[in-house]
Amino acid sequence: MDKSTSMPAGERLISQPVTSLAFALDGAAYAIGAVRAGRALPAVLSSLFSTVKEPAARGAIQDIAYRTLRALGTADALVALLSTKPPVPQVANLLACAFALLIEPEESAAYTPFTIVDQAVRAVNARREVSYAKGFVNALLRKFLRTRSDCLEKVKRDPVARWNYPRWWIDAVQKAWPNAWQAILSAGNVPPPMTLRVNCRRVTVIDYLEQLKEANISAFATGKSAVQLASPMPVEQLPGFAQGMVSVQDEGAQRAAFLMNVENGMRVLDACAAPGGKTSHLLELADLDLVALEENPTRAARINENLKRLALSAKVDIGDAGAPDSWWDGQPFDRVLADVPCSASGIVRRHPDIRWLKRATDLDALKVEQRRILTGLWKVLKPGGQLLYVTCSIFPQENEQQAQWFASTHQAQRLEAPGQLLPAQTTSDDGLRTDHDGFFYALFRKP
């Protein structure tokens, strides 16, 4: 697979205004092609944006790419249905982006159908190597508009087109959650809310909500330290963000620090810590001797950036969580947070590329790696200490099955914890609304 981090010379831009939909469609089509080749969307966009400086153009490209990945099964099925032979990849990816926009409900559509068709034709025409396909693109999209209902009915008989996930993923979710699989899949196709974690060292949730109100920003509390914005916005516009009052973190992810039961003076390890959200939350809750461990030096730098903004302090180490002899000083920890590598199947609404990048066989490899890390981290925990096992997954192979294996293999005492949190939008009896990604939490005490 092509895992290059830059586009070939001359392939970055087309001769259309950067503010046009044609320009955005072209950039998004490139991003979709790169994801199909095995690259993660954030890295693709980061590379692309090195040549696209205009914020509006960046925003449009990113928006269309995300929309397309959430609708890629349907879009690909429409291309196949309406084409007499498969178009070349560049054209197929552009059509996928156009279809992703055309199939959106009219009330939430970002562009009119006429505009989408016109700009898709302009985009393909602007690329010399595929400009011959402009008539094909025009005819295909217009045919869809004439027969929209019939086309959608036909393609959505196929589960991949209906749910917009690979077939193995659909089958795995249905097997694991027979009574909730449709809701889980649907939740992954809805853009996530923007949730903030209020820094309790600086301000209370009530007081921060008042600051948002004064700034005419609509928001509401969703957890002990969580505030959800009615509409996403740049962090630079948030009151107190630069001063460390708040951080962006999903409400489900915020539960980790509370489950750690930390107290002042404890020695704590946050393993696989980047980008540092859980690290900083722990330090907001108590004065700790905290080590943030991360194997990737580039990702470890992000931990330091977050700590600096929040005026917090921790020792950031580079090392393999599953091989403590390479980094551990021999002093045991009171608490260990094992936020292990996983399929990330619980956060696909934030990262829709994940579903198209993962393979069913990845779960077996992840299972082995998770057990290796858990075994290594158990060695650094003091007797009577607690280890919190965390994944952002919804697959039992990574979650409950691993927790049972760990408790049995290491004679670990399992304590009360939420277990599986499925992606959900709920309202509790006291009227508190929650909207979180999928996570798994299992808490253990060392004898």
Short mmCIF file of C-alpha atoms in Angstrom, two decimals, residues 78 81 144 146-157:
data_model
loop_
_atom_site.label_atom_id
_atom_site.label_comp_id
_atom_site.label_asym_id
_atom_site.label_seq_id
_atom_site.Cartn_x
_atom_site.Cartn_y
_atom_site.Cartn_z
CA LEU A 78 -24.08 4.21 -6.56
CA LEU A 81 -24.89 0.85 -10.12
CA PHE A 144 -28.87 9.85 -10.16
CA ARG A 146 -33.56 11.86 -11.95
CA THR A 147 -33.80 8.40 -10.34
CA ARG A 148 -32.65 9.18 -6.80
CA SER A 149 -35.24 7.21 -4.83
CA ASP A 150 -34.98 4.14 -7.03
CA CYS A 151 -31.18 4.16 -6.94
CA LEU A 152 -31.00 4.48 -3.17
CA GLU A 153 -33.56 1.73 -2.71
CA LYS A 154 -31.55 -0.62 -4.90
CA VAL A 155 -28.11 -0.04 -3.40
CA LYS A 156 -29.25 -0.12 0.21
CA ARG A 157 -30.32 -3.72 -0.13
#
